[in-house]
Amino acid sequence: MSDTPASTRTHQGPILVEWATLAYTLFTTLLIVLFWSQMGNPLQLLEGRCMVVGGMALLWLFYHLRPNKYILLLRYIFPLSLLGYWYPDTYEFCQLFPNLDYLFAAADHALFGCQPSITFAQWIPQKVWSELFHMGYFAYYPLIFLTVLAPLFTDRSQFSRTAFVVLASFFLYYLIYLFLPVAGPQYYFHAVGTDVIQSAHFPQLGNYFRYHTELSPSPGPDGFFRELVENTQKTGERPTAAFPSSHVGMSTVLMLLLWRNRRYLFAIAFPFYIFLCCATVYIQAHYLVDVFGGLVTALIFFKLTDWTYTRWRKIRVEG
């Protein structure tokens, strides 16, 4: 029996993406209560979580009253649409802990003898390369839509699995970001100064990013895609979520899903994936060690979430 929006089967309780969202919502709610006195605006955070649960409950009610594939599709899409809310939300938690950027900047220097996020853009400063890398970085968002929605047109039996793997993998990254306060070069270098970094001095900033969220402009000459990336970062970026790189990690998960779905979709997306991974360092969003962290965690999270979905389906069938 299928869990796709095309299925005629009625889902009486929450579907798996809703369970994942409820679990993450409950866990972060407990953290809000635990760190209440230290949170910037805990009531607003709780209100947001109430709206998330209320939205899912409302869709479940509509579906319970009138089961159909369109409302079922909305029940999948709604939790996925909240990823843009949960990402900056991680900042509200990680800023409670002392910043660790100095360790990751030092790791880049120790491993590579330089700061790749500085030297990369200096090595190829031409506008054509800048635009290609910024295009790749911005392609992250269309790549998510392509991966999640493609099964609706190719193999609907894979839709619910794909939606869960994507959502649950994002949540696994967010769980790390809640407790690992690494802002990334575009924040850290801006705060301490590029000259200080290039002298191989990496000062500790403590709780600096609790009160400062300024980031350096993206490197490279002005261009269409550079402006798109900068505008996106101005509205949704926070000094959080640098290690491991979810851009690299999640795009790798997406590529694995596209490979399993249709190889031609993988082939179309692959050049954008390469530019995306390179762009994370080029635009100073990440240290190079973040990229390797993203690649390793992507393989782990993909296997874990895919196994979880398979196990859940087996339990439902046997039950």
PDB file of C-alpha atoms in Angstrom:
ATOM      1  CA  MET A   1       0.000   0.000   0.000  1.00  0.00           C
ATOM      2  CA  SER A   2       1.326   3.411  -0.977  1.00  0.00           C
ATOM      3  CA  ASP A   3       1.669   6.571   1.090  1.00  0.00           C
ATOM      4  CA  THR A   4       1.796   8.840  -1.927  1.00  0.00           C
ATOM      5  CA  PRO A   5      -0.683  11.654  -2.601  1.00  0.00           C
ATOM      6  CA  ALA A   6      -2.078   9.528  -5.417  1.00  0.00           C
ATOM      7  CA  SER A   7      -3.063   6.805  -2.973  1.00  0.00           C
ATOM      8  CA  THR A   8      -6.685   6.277  -2.056  1.00  0.00           C
ATOM      9  CA  ARG A   9      -5.727   4.954   1.349  1.00  0.00           C
ATOM     10  CA  THR A  10      -6.959   7.077   4.273  1.00  0.00           C
ATOM     11  CA  HIS A  11      -4.328   8.134   6.818  1.00  0.00           C
ATOM     12  CA  GLN A  12      -6.029   8.348  10.202  1.00  0.00           C
ATOM     13  CA  GLY A  13      -3.009   9.553  12.188  1.00  0.00           C
ATOM     14  CA  PRO A  14       0.044  11.679  11.432  1.00  0.00           C
ATOM     15  CA  ILE A  15       2.183  10.729   8.456  1.00  0.00           C
ATOM     16  CA  LEU A  16       5.923  10.259   8.947  1.00  0.00           C
ATOM     17  CA  VAL A  17       6.971  13.794   7.952  1.00  0.00           C
ATOM     18  CA  GLU A  18       4.473  15.100  10.506  1.00  0.00           C
ATOM     19  CA  TRP A  19       5.883  12.798  13.186  1.00  0.00           C
ATOM     20  CA  ALA A  20       9.389  14.086  12.416  1.00  0.00           C
ATOM     21  CA  THR A  21       8.232  17.696  12.633  1.00  0.00           C
ATOM     22  CA  LEU A  22       6.380  17.051  15.881  1.00  0.00           C
ATOM     23  CA  ALA A  23       9.458  15.386  17.381  1.00  0.00           C
ATOM     24  CA  TYR A  24      11.727  18.299  16.450  1.00  0.00           C
ATOM     25  CA  THR A  25       9.149  20.810  17.654  1.00  0.00           C
ATOM     26  CA  LEU A  26       8.773  19.041  20.998  1.00  0.00           C
ATOM     27  CA  PHE A  27      12.530  18.712  21.500  1.00  0.00           C
ATOM     28  CA  THR A  28      13.220  22.387  20.808  1.00  0.00           C
ATOM     29  CA  THR A  29      10.262  23.375  22.990  1.00  0.00           C
ATOM     30  CA  LEU A  30      11.861  21.494  25.871  1.00  0.00           C
ATOM     31  CA  LEU A  31      15.102  23.371  25.177  1.00  0.00           C
ATOM     32  CA  ILE A  32      13.252  26.683  25.298  1.00  0.00           C
ATOM     33  CA  VAL A  33      11.834  25.789  28.695  1.00  0.00           C
ATOM     34  CA  LEU A  34      15.242  24.629  29.904  1.00  0.00           C
ATOM     35  CA  PHE A  35      17.050  27.802  28.784  1.00  0.00           C
ATOM     36  CA  TRP A  36      14.091  30.138  29.329  1.00  0.00           C
ATOM     37  CA  SER A  37      15.948  32.809  31.291  1.00  0.00           C
ATOM     38  CA  GLN A  38      18.747  32.955  28.710  1.00  0.00           C
ATOM     39  CA  MET A  39      16.600  33.001  25.561  1.00  0.00           C
ATOM     40  CA  GLY A  40      16.141  36.280  23.726  1.00  0.00           C
ATOM     41  CA  ASN A  41      12.400  35.971  23.170  1.00  0.00           C
ATOM     42  CA  PRO A  42      11.143  32.586  24.386  1.00  0.00           C
ATOM     43  CA  LEU A  43       7.455  33.485  24.131  1.00  0.00           C
ATOM     44  CA  GLN A  44       7.810  34.314  20.440  1.00  0.00           C
ATOM     45  CA  LEU A  45       9.585  31.013  19.859  1.00  0.00           C
ATOM     46  CA  LEU A  46       6.778  29.140  21.602  1.00  0.00           C
ATOM     47  CA  GLU A  47       4.177  31.015  19.562  1.00  0.00           C
ATOM     48  CA  GLY A  48       5.933  29.915  16.389  1.00  0.00           C
ATOM     49  CA  ARG A  49       5.848  26.299  17.499  1.00  0.00           C
ATOM     50  CA  CYS A  50       2.172  26.548  18.360  1.00  0.00           C
ATOM     51  CA  MET A  51       1.508  27.830  14.844  1.00  0.00           C
ATOM     52  CA  VAL A  52       3.477  24.926  13.357  1.00  0.00           C
ATOM     53  CA  VAL A  53       1.500  22.338  15.326  1.00  0.00           C
ATOM     54  CA  GLY A  54      -1.742  24.203  14.683  1.00  0.00           C
ATOM     55  CA  GLY A  55      -1.114  24.262  10.931  1.00  0.00           C
ATOM     56  CA  MET A  56      -0.462  20.530  10.818  1.00  0.00           C
ATOM     57  CA  ALA A  57      -3.510  19.847  13.005  1.00  0.00           C
ATOM     58  CA  LEU A  58      -5.688  21.948  10.722  1.00  0.00           C
ATOM     59  CA  LEU A  59      -4.552  20.091   7.621  1.00  0.00           C
ATOM     60  CA  TRP A  60      -5.096  16.768   9.406  1.00  0.00           C
ATOM     61  CA  LEU A  61      -8.630  17.870  10.321  1.00  0.00           C
ATOM     62  CA  PHE A  62      -9.416  18.892   6.740  1.00  0.00           C
ATOM     63  CA  TYR A  63      -8.081  15.562   5.519  1.00  0.00           C
ATOM     64  CA  HIS A  64     -10.040  13.645   8.171  1.00  0.00           C
ATOM     65  CA  LEU A  65     -13.256  15.382   7.124  1.00  0.00           C
ATOM     66  CA  ARG A  66     -12.643  15.040   3.397  1.00  0.00           C
ATOM     67  CA  PRO A  67      -9.822  12.615   2.514  1.00  0.00           C
ATOM     68  CA  ASN A  68      -8.297  13.316  -0.898  1.00  0.00           C
ATOM     69  CA  LYS A  69      -4.893  13.308  -2.548  1.00  0.00           C
ATOM     70  CA  TYR A  70      -4.632  17.106  -2.721  1.00  0.00           C
ATOM     71  CA  ILE A  71      -4.917  17.662   1.017  1.00  0.00           C
ATOM     72  CA  LEU A  72      -2.596  14.705   1.571  1.00  0.00           C
ATOM     73  CA  LEU A  73      -0.049  16.398  -0.693  1.00  0.00           C
ATOM     74  CA  LEU A  74      -0.372  19.571   1.389  1.00  0.00           C
ATOM     75  CA  ARG A  75       0.306  17.519   4.518  1.00  0.00           C
ATOM     76  CA  TYR A  76       3.651  16.580   2.994  1.00  0.00           C
ATOM     77  CA  ILE A  77       4.476  20.011   1.595  1.00  0.00           C
ATOM     78  CA  PHE A  78       3.621  22.016   4.725  1.00  0.00           C
ATOM     79  CA  PRO A  79       6.332  20.504   6.991  1.00  0.00           C
ATOM     80  CA  LEU A  80       8.875  20.854   4.178  1.00  0.00           C
ATOM     81  CA  SER A  81       7.922  24.496   3.659  1.00  0.00           C
ATOM     82  CA  LEU A  82       8.838  25.173   7.294  1.00  0.00           C
ATOM     83  CA  LEU A  83      12.532  24.431   6.724  1.00  0.00           C
ATOM     84  CA  GLY A  84      13.076  28.117   6.034  1.00  0.00           C
ATOM     85  CA  TYR A  85      11.665  28.827   9.494  1.00  0.00           C
ATOM     86  CA  TRP A  86      13.674  26.210  11.371  1.00  0.00           C
ATOM     87  CA  TYR A  87      17.057  27.155   9.891  1.00  0.00           C
ATOM     88  CA  PRO A  88      17.460  30.673  11.385  1.00  0.00           C
ATOM     89  CA  ASP A  89      15.720  29.381  14.508  1.00  0.00           C
ATOM     90  CA  THR A  90      18.873  27.378  15.328  1.00  0.00           C
ATOM     91  CA  TYR A  91      20.648  30.676  16.014  1.00  0.00           C
ATOM     92  CA  GLU A  92      18.385  31.311  19.007  1.00  0.00           C
ATOM     93  CA  PHE A  93      19.919  28.263  20.681  1.00  0.00           C
ATOM     94  CA  CYS A  94      23.541  28.118  19.522  1.00  0.00           C
ATOM     95  CA  GLN A  95      24.157  31.748  20.474  1.00  0.00           C
ATOM     96  CA  LEU A  96      23.734  30.674  24.093  1.00  0.00           C
ATOM     97  CA  PHE A  97      27.111  28.900  23.897  1.00  0.00           C
ATOM     98  CA  PRO A  98      30.629  30.350  23.391  1.00  0.00           C
ATOM     99  CA  ASN A  99      31.544  30.707  19.735  1.00  0.00           C
ATOM    100  CA  LEU A 100      33.884  28.062  18.289  1.00  0.00           C
ATOM    101  CA  ASP A 101      34.889  29.616  14.961  1.00  0.00           C
ATOM    102  CA  TYR A 102      38.457  30.058  16.137  1.00  0.00           C
ATOM    103  CA  LEU A 103      38.856  26.270  16.272  1.00  0.00           C
ATOM    104  CA  PHE A 104      37.590  25.705  12.736  1.00  0.00           C
ATOM    105  CA  ALA A 105      39.582  28.584  11.246  1.00  0.00           C
ATOM    106  CA  ALA A 106      42.654  27.179  12.986  1.00  0.00           C
ATOM    107  CA  ALA A 107      41.852  23.711  11.632  1.00  0.00           C
ATOM    108  CA  ASP A 108      41.728  25.053   8.070  1.00  0.00           C
ATOM    109  CA  HIS A 109      45.088  26.747   8.570  1.00  0.00           C
ATOM    110  CA  ALA A 110      46.655  23.653  10.131  1.00  0.00           C
ATOM    111  CA  LEU A 111      45.386  21.290   7.432  1.00  0.00           C
ATOM    112  CA  PHE A 112      45.825  23.436   4.327  1.00  0.00           C
ATOM    113  CA  GLY A 113      48.433  26.026   5.304  1.00  0.00           C
ATOM    114  CA  CYS A 114      46.102  28.904   4.455  1.00  0.00           C
ATOM    115  CA  GLN A 115      42.502  30.014   4.667  1.00  0.00           C
ATOM    116  CA  PRO A 116      40.852  28.420   1.590  1.00  0.00           C
ATOM    117  CA  SER A 117      37.800  30.670   1.973  1.00  0.00           C
ATOM    118  CA  ILE A 118      40.097  33.654   1.336  1.00  0.00           C
ATOM    119  CA  THR A 119      42.572  32.266  -1.181  1.00  0.00           C
ATOM    120  CA  PHE A 120      39.950  30.548  -3.366  1.00  0.00           C
ATOM    121  CA  ALA A 121      38.271  33.807  -4.397  1.00  0.00           C
ATOM    122  CA  GLN A 122      41.683  35.476  -4.800  1.00  0.00           C
ATOM    123  CA  TRP A 123      42.829  32.631  -7.031  1.00  0.00           C
ATOM    124  CA  ILE A 124      39.947  32.986  -9.512  1.00  0.00           C
ATOM    125  CA  PRO A 125      38.464  36.495  -9.102  1.00  0.00           C
ATOM    126  CA  GLN A 126      37.024  36.726 -12.625  1.00  0.00           C
ATOM    127  CA  LYS A 127      33.350  37.610 -12.936  1.00  0.00           C
ATOM    128  CA  VAL A 128      32.472  34.494 -14.933  1.00  0.00           C
ATOM    129  CA  TRP A 129      33.694  32.247 -12.116  1.00  0.00           C
ATOM    130  CA  SER A 130      32.058  34.390  -9.462  1.00  0.00           C
ATOM    131  CA  GLU A 131      28.720  34.148 -11.240  1.00  0.00           C
ATOM    132  CA  LEU A 132      29.031  30.401 -11.777  1.00  0.00           C
ATOM    133  CA  PHE A 133      29.755  29.775  -8.110  1.00  0.00           C
ATOM    134  CA  HIS A 134      27.005  32.102  -6.925  1.00  0.00           C
ATOM    135  CA  MET A 135      24.624  30.458  -9.401  1.00  0.00           C
ATOM    136  CA  GLY A 136      25.548  27.085  -7.925  1.00  0.00           C
ATOM    137  CA  TYR A 137      24.985  28.329  -4.394  1.00  0.00           C
ATOM    138  CA  PHE A 138      21.555  29.718  -5.289  1.00  0.00           C
ATOM    139  CA  ALA A 139      20.687  26.477  -7.131  1.00  0.00           C
ATOM    140  CA  TYR A 140      20.428  24.840  -3.700  1.00  0.00           C
ATOM    141  CA  TYR A 141      16.802  25.919  -3.417  1.00  0.00           C
ATOM    142  CA  PRO A 142      15.601  24.756  -6.866  1.00  0.00           C
ATOM    143  CA  LEU A 143      17.498  21.505  -6.261  1.00  0.00           C
ATOM    144  CA  ILE A 144      15.400  20.844  -3.157  1.00  0.00           C
ATOM    145  CA  PHE A 145      12.166  21.458  -5.070  1.00  0.00           C
ATOM    146  CA  LEU A 146      13.310  19.291  -7.984  1.00  0.00           C
ATOM    147  CA  THR A 147      14.233  16.361  -5.757  1.00  0.00           C
ATOM    148  CA  VAL A 148      11.076  16.417  -3.646  1.00  0.00           C
ATOM    149  CA  LEU A 149       8.586  17.004  -6.452  1.00  0.00           C
ATOM    150  CA  ALA A 150      10.183  14.884  -9.203  1.00  0.00           C
ATOM    151  CA  PRO A 151       8.704  11.584  -7.913  1.00  0.00           C
ATOM    152  CA  LEU A 152       5.212  12.996  -8.470  1.00  0.00           C
ATOM    153  CA  PHE A 153       5.982  12.882 -12.195  1.00  0.00           C
ATOM    154  CA  THR A 154       8.314   9.885 -12.377  1.00  0.00           C
ATOM    155  CA  ASP A 155       7.642   7.329  -9.631  1.00  0.00           C
ATOM    156  CA  ARG A 156       5.005   8.276  -7.084  1.00  0.00           C
ATOM    157  CA  SER A 157       5.807   5.295  -4.903  1.00  0.00           C
ATOM    158  CA  GLN A 158       9.041   7.125  -3.980  1.00  0.00           C
ATOM    159  CA  PHE A 159       7.435  10.436  -3.021  1.00  0.00           C
ATOM    160  CA  SER A 160       6.791   9.839   0.677  1.00  0.00           C
ATOM    161  CA  ARG A 161      10.222   8.258   1.157  1.00  0.00           C
ATOM    162  CA  THR A 162      11.920  11.166  -0.604  1.00  0.00           C
ATOM    163  CA  ALA A 163       9.988  13.755   1.406  1.00  0.00           C
ATOM    164  CA  PHE A 164      10.890  12.065   4.685  1.00  0.00           C
ATOM    165  CA  VAL A 165      14.574  11.569   3.862  1.00  0.00           C
ATOM    166  CA  VAL A 166      14.902  15.243   2.919  1.00  0.00           C
ATOM    167  CA  LEU A 167      13.017  16.564   5.946  1.00  0.00           C
ATOM    168  CA  ALA A 168      14.598  14.230   8.497  1.00  0.00           C
ATOM    169  CA  SER A 169      18.105  14.875   7.148  1.00  0.00           C
ATOM    170  CA  PHE A 170      17.570  18.605   7.517  1.00  0.00           C
ATOM    171  CA  PHE A 171      16.400  18.091  11.090  1.00  0.00           C
ATOM    172  CA  LEU A 172      19.512  16.046  11.884  1.00  0.00           C
ATOM    173  CA  TYR A 173      21.678  18.932  10.701  1.00  0.00           C
ATOM    174  CA  TYR A 174      19.607  21.393  12.690  1.00  0.00           C
ATOM    175  CA  LEU A 175      20.039  19.285  15.824  1.00  0.00           C
ATOM    176  CA  ILE A 176      23.798  19.703  15.447  1.00  0.00           C
ATOM    177  CA  TYR A 177      23.504  23.439  14.871  1.00  0.00           C
ATOM    178  CA  LEU A 178      21.479  23.910  18.044  1.00  0.00           C
ATOM    179  CA  PHE A 179      24.546  23.060  20.117  1.00  0.00           C
ATOM    180  CA  LEU A 180      27.531  23.789  17.836  1.00  0.00           C
ATOM    181  CA  PRO A 181      28.031  27.585  17.595  1.00  0.00           C
ATOM    182  CA  VAL A 182      30.074  28.014  14.411  1.00  0.00           C
ATOM    183  CA  ALA A 183      29.120  31.050  12.320  1.00  0.00           C
ATOM    184  CA  GLY A 184      31.421  30.661   9.320  1.00  0.00           C
ATOM    185  CA  PRO A 185      34.113  32.857   7.704  1.00  0.00           C
ATOM    186  CA  GLN A 186      31.726  35.521   6.440  1.00  0.00           C
ATOM    187  CA  TYR A 187      30.864  36.325  10.057  1.00  0.00           C
ATOM    188  CA  TYR A 188      34.077  35.432  11.878  1.00  0.00           C
ATOM    189  CA  PHE A 189      36.475  37.122   9.449  1.00  0.00           C
ATOM    190  CA  HIS A 190      34.261  40.204   9.386  1.00  0.00           C
ATOM    191  CA  ALA A 191      34.321  40.365  13.184  1.00  0.00           C
ATOM    192  CA  VAL A 192      38.075  39.953  13.741  1.00  0.00           C
ATOM    193  CA  GLY A 193      39.453  41.327  10.464  1.00  0.00           C
ATOM    194  CA  THR A 194      40.995  39.560   7.478  1.00  0.00           C
ATOM    195  CA  ASP A 195      44.485  40.811   8.339  1.00  0.00           C
ATOM    196  CA  VAL A 196      44.266  39.123  11.735  1.00  0.00           C
ATOM    197  CA  ILE A 197      43.167  35.855  10.132  1.00  0.00           C
ATOM    198  CA  GLN A 198      45.933  35.909   7.517  1.00  0.00           C
ATOM    199  CA  SER A 199      48.483  36.407  10.283  1.00  0.00           C
ATOM    200  CA  ALA A 200      47.343  33.006  11.598  1.00  0.00           C
ATOM    201  CA  HIS A 201      45.839  34.515  14.731  1.00  0.00           C
ATOM    202  CA  PHE A 202      42.378  33.215  15.597  1.00  0.00           C
ATOM    203  CA  PRO A 203      40.916  35.040  18.595  1.00  0.00           C
ATOM    204  CA  GLN A 204      38.085  33.619  20.658  1.00  0.00           C
ATOM    205  CA  LEU A 205      34.907  35.702  20.486  1.00  0.00           C
ATOM    206  CA  GLY A 206      32.883  34.179  23.316  1.00  0.00           C
ATOM    207  CA  ASN A 207      29.285  35.377  23.029  1.00  0.00           C
ATOM    208  CA  TYR A 208      30.050  38.082  20.441  1.00  0.00           C
ATOM    209  CA  PHE A 209      27.505  36.761  17.944  1.00  0.00           C
ATOM    210  CA  ARG A 210      24.765  36.957  20.528  1.00  0.00           C
ATOM    211  CA  TYR A 211      24.791  40.704  19.893  1.00  0.00           C
ATOM    212  CA  HIS A 212      26.276  41.011  16.393  1.00  0.00           C
ATOM    213  CA  THR A 213      24.918  39.473  13.186  1.00  0.00           C
ATOM    214  CA  GLU A 214      26.827  41.494  10.589  1.00  0.00           C
ATOM    215  CA  LEU A 215      28.423  39.517   7.773  1.00  0.00           C
ATOM    216  CA  SER A 216      30.962  40.478   5.141  1.00  0.00           C
ATOM    217  CA  PRO A 217      29.806  41.016   1.547  1.00  0.00           C
ATOM    218  CA  SER A 218      30.176  38.124  -0.831  1.00  0.00           C
ATOM    219  CA  PRO A 219      33.489  38.188  -2.749  1.00  0.00           C
ATOM    220  CA  GLY A 220      33.689  38.764  -6.470  1.00  0.00           C
ATOM    221  CA  PRO A 221      32.487  41.501  -8.826  1.00  0.00           C
ATOM    222  CA  ASP A 222      28.846  42.540  -9.006  1.00  0.00           C
ATOM    223  CA  GLY A 223      26.605  40.219 -10.954  1.00  0.00           C
ATOM    224  CA  PHE A 224      23.076  38.861 -11.184  1.00  0.00           C
ATOM    225  CA  PHE A 225      23.620  35.679  -9.172  1.00  0.00           C
ATOM    226  CA  ARG A 226      25.922  37.368  -6.670  1.00  0.00           C
ATOM    227  CA  GLU A 227      23.139  39.847  -5.948  1.00  0.00           C
ATOM    228  CA  LEU A 228      20.604  37.012  -5.620  1.00  0.00           C
ATOM    229  CA  VAL A 229      22.774  35.249  -3.052  1.00  0.00           C
ATOM    230  CA  GLU A 230      23.456  38.440  -1.106  1.00  0.00           C
ATOM    231  CA  ASN A 231      19.754  39.331  -0.961  1.00  0.00           C
ATOM    232  CA  THR A 232      18.924  35.814   0.211  1.00  0.00           C
ATOM    233  CA  GLN A 233      21.542  35.980   2.933  1.00  0.00           C
ATOM    234  CA  LYS A 234      20.365  39.378   4.124  1.00  0.00           C
ATOM    235  CA  THR A 235      16.867  38.038   4.732  1.00  0.00           C
ATOM    236  CA  GLY A 236      17.494  34.526   6.049  1.00  0.00           C
ATOM    237  CA  GLU A 237      21.110  34.135   7.144  1.00  0.00           C
ATOM    238  CA  ARG A 238      22.279  34.092  10.762  1.00  0.00           C
ATOM    239  CA  PRO A 239      25.669  33.438  12.421  1.00  0.00           C
ATOM    240  CA  THR A 240      24.923  29.753  12.793  1.00  0.00           C
ATOM    241  CA  ALA A 241      25.088  26.396  11.018  1.00  0.00           C
ATOM    242  CA  ALA A 242      28.598  26.459   9.556  1.00  0.00           C
ATOM    243  CA  PHE A 243      29.762  22.976  10.588  1.00  0.00           C
ATOM    244  CA  PRO A 244      28.997  20.622   9.041  1.00  0.00           C
ATOM    245  CA  SER A 245      27.898  22.370   5.866  1.00  0.00           C
ATOM    246  CA  SER A 246      24.244  21.545   5.286  1.00  0.00           C
ATOM    247  CA  HIS A 247      24.525  23.052   1.801  1.00  0.00           C
ATOM    248  CA  VAL A 248      27.090  20.405   0.927  1.00  0.00           C
ATOM    249  CA  GLY A 249      25.486  17.697   3.052  1.00  0.00           C
ATOM    250  CA  MET A 250      21.903  18.185   1.946  1.00  0.00           C
ATOM    251  CA  SER A 251      22.796  18.698  -1.712  1.00  0.00           C
ATOM    252  CA  THR A 252      24.651  15.371  -1.510  1.00  0.00           C
ATOM    253  CA  VAL A 253      21.552  13.731  -0.022  1.00  0.00           C
ATOM    254  CA  LEU A 254      19.493  15.281  -2.813  1.00  0.00           C
ATOM    255  CA  MET A 255      21.872  13.947  -5.454  1.00  0.00           C
ATOM    256  CA  LEU A 256      21.651  10.445  -3.980  1.00  0.00           C
ATOM    257  CA  LEU A 257      17.858  10.652  -4.144  1.00  0.00           C
ATOM    258  CA  LEU A 258      17.947  11.900  -7.740  1.00  0.00           C
ATOM    259  CA  TRP A 259      20.306   9.064  -8.677  1.00  0.00           C
ATOM    260  CA  ARG A 260      17.806   6.566  -7.283  1.00  0.00           C
ATOM    261  CA  ASN A 261      14.844   8.262  -8.924  1.00  0.00           C
ATOM    262  CA  ARG A 262      16.033   9.035 -12.453  1.00  0.00           C
ATOM    263  CA  ARG A 263      19.643   9.089 -13.644  1.00  0.00           C
ATOM    264  CA  TYR A 264      18.970  11.842 -16.186  1.00  0.00           C
ATOM    265  CA  LEU A 265      17.789  14.135 -13.372  1.00  0.00           C
ATOM    266  CA  PHE A 266      21.036  13.391 -11.552  1.00  0.00           C
ATOM    267  CA  ALA A 267      23.009  14.261 -14.700  1.00  0.00           C
ATOM    268  CA  ILE A 268      21.160  17.567 -15.108  1.00  0.00           C
ATOM    269  CA  ALA A 269      21.702  18.544 -11.474  1.00  0.00           C
ATOM    270  CA  PHE A 270      25.316  17.373 -11.181  1.00  0.00           C
ATOM    271  CA  PRO A 271      27.063  20.498 -12.595  1.00  0.00           C
ATOM    272  CA  PHE A 272      25.042  22.698 -10.239  1.00  0.00           C
ATOM    273  CA  TYR A 273      25.995  20.393  -7.361  1.00  0.00           C
ATOM    274  CA  ILE A 274      29.708  20.789  -8.106  1.00  0.00           C
ATOM    275  CA  PHE A 275      29.464  24.581  -8.303  1.00  0.00           C
ATOM    276  CA  LEU A 276      27.357  24.598  -5.129  1.00  0.00           C
ATOM    277  CA  CYS A 277      29.927  22.651  -3.117  1.00  0.00           C
ATOM    278  CA  CYS A 278      32.742  24.881  -4.359  1.00  0.00           C
ATOM    279  CA  ALA A 279      30.683  28.011  -3.709  1.00  0.00           C
ATOM    280  CA  THR A 280      30.329  27.300  -0.002  1.00  0.00           C
ATOM    281  CA  VAL A 281      34.042  28.090   0.384  1.00  0.00           C
ATOM    282  CA  TYR A 282      34.274  30.626  -2.455  1.00  0.00           C
ATOM    283  CA  ILE A 283      31.656  32.969  -0.964  1.00  0.00           C
ATOM    284  CA  GLN A 284      33.094  32.431   2.545  1.00  0.00           C
ATOM    285  CA  ALA A 285      29.966  30.776   3.895  1.00  0.00           C
ATOM    286  CA  HIS A 286      32.041  27.830   5.153  1.00  0.00           C
ATOM    287  CA  TYR A 287      35.496  26.683   6.097  1.00  0.00           C
ATOM    288  CA  LEU A 288      36.870  23.895   3.945  1.00  0.00           C
ATOM    289  CA  VAL A 289      36.639  21.473   6.872  1.00  0.00           C
ATOM    290  CA  ASP A 290      32.894  22.201   6.894  1.00  0.00           C
ATOM    291  CA  VAL A 291      32.671  20.816   3.356  1.00  0.00           C
ATOM    292  CA  PHE A 292      34.261  17.519   4.333  1.00  0.00           C
ATOM    293  CA  GLY A 293      32.021  17.396   7.392  1.00  0.00           C
ATOM    294  CA  GLY A 294      29.018  17.863   5.128  1.00  0.00           C
ATOM    295  CA  LEU A 295      30.066  15.042   2.807  1.00  0.00           C
ATOM    296  CA  VAL A 296      30.611  12.556   5.634  1.00  0.00           C
ATOM    297  CA  THR A 297      27.403  13.396   7.488  1.00  0.00           C
ATOM    298  CA  ALA A 298      25.408  13.275   4.244  1.00  0.00           C
ATOM    299  CA  LEU A 299      26.221   9.600   3.753  1.00  0.00           C
ATOM    300  CA  ILE A 300      25.403   8.813   7.383  1.00  0.00           C
ATOM    301  CA  PHE A 301      22.159  10.778   7.437  1.00  0.00           C
ATOM    302  CA  PHE A 302      20.996   9.375   4.101  1.00  0.00           C
ATOM    303  CA  LYS A 303      21.499   5.796   5.275  1.00  0.00           C
ATOM    304  CA  LEU A 304      19.903   6.503   8.652  1.00  0.00           C
ATOM    305  CA  THR A 305      16.799   8.281   7.359  1.00  0.00           C
ATOM    306  CA  ASP A 306      16.299   5.831   4.503  1.00  0.00           C
ATOM    307  CA  TRP A 307      16.560   2.903   6.944  1.00  0.00           C
ATOM    308  CA  THR A 308      14.128   4.634   9.324  1.00  0.00           C
ATOM    309  CA  TYR A 309      11.562   5.033   6.570  1.00  0.00           C
ATOM    310  CA  THR A 310      11.922   1.392   5.488  1.00  0.00           C
ATOM    311  CA  ARG A 311      11.585   0.219   9.089  1.00  0.00           C
ATOM    312  CA  TRP A 312       8.510   2.393   9.656  1.00  0.00           C
ATOM    313  CA  ARG A 313       6.812   1.037   6.524  1.00  0.00           C
ATOM    314  CA  LYS A 314       7.582  -2.530   7.582  1.00  0.00           C
ATOM    315  CA  ILE A 315       6.101  -1.968  11.041  1.00  0.00           C
ATOM    316  CA  ARG A 316       2.954  -0.456   9.526  1.00  0.00           C
ATOM    317  CA  VAL A 317       2.494  -3.355   7.111  1.00  0.00           C
ATOM    318  CA  GLU A 318       3.111  -5.994   9.767  1.00  0.00           C
ATOM    319  CA  GLY A 319       0.924  -4.141  12.254  1.00  0.00           C
TER     320      GLY A 319
END
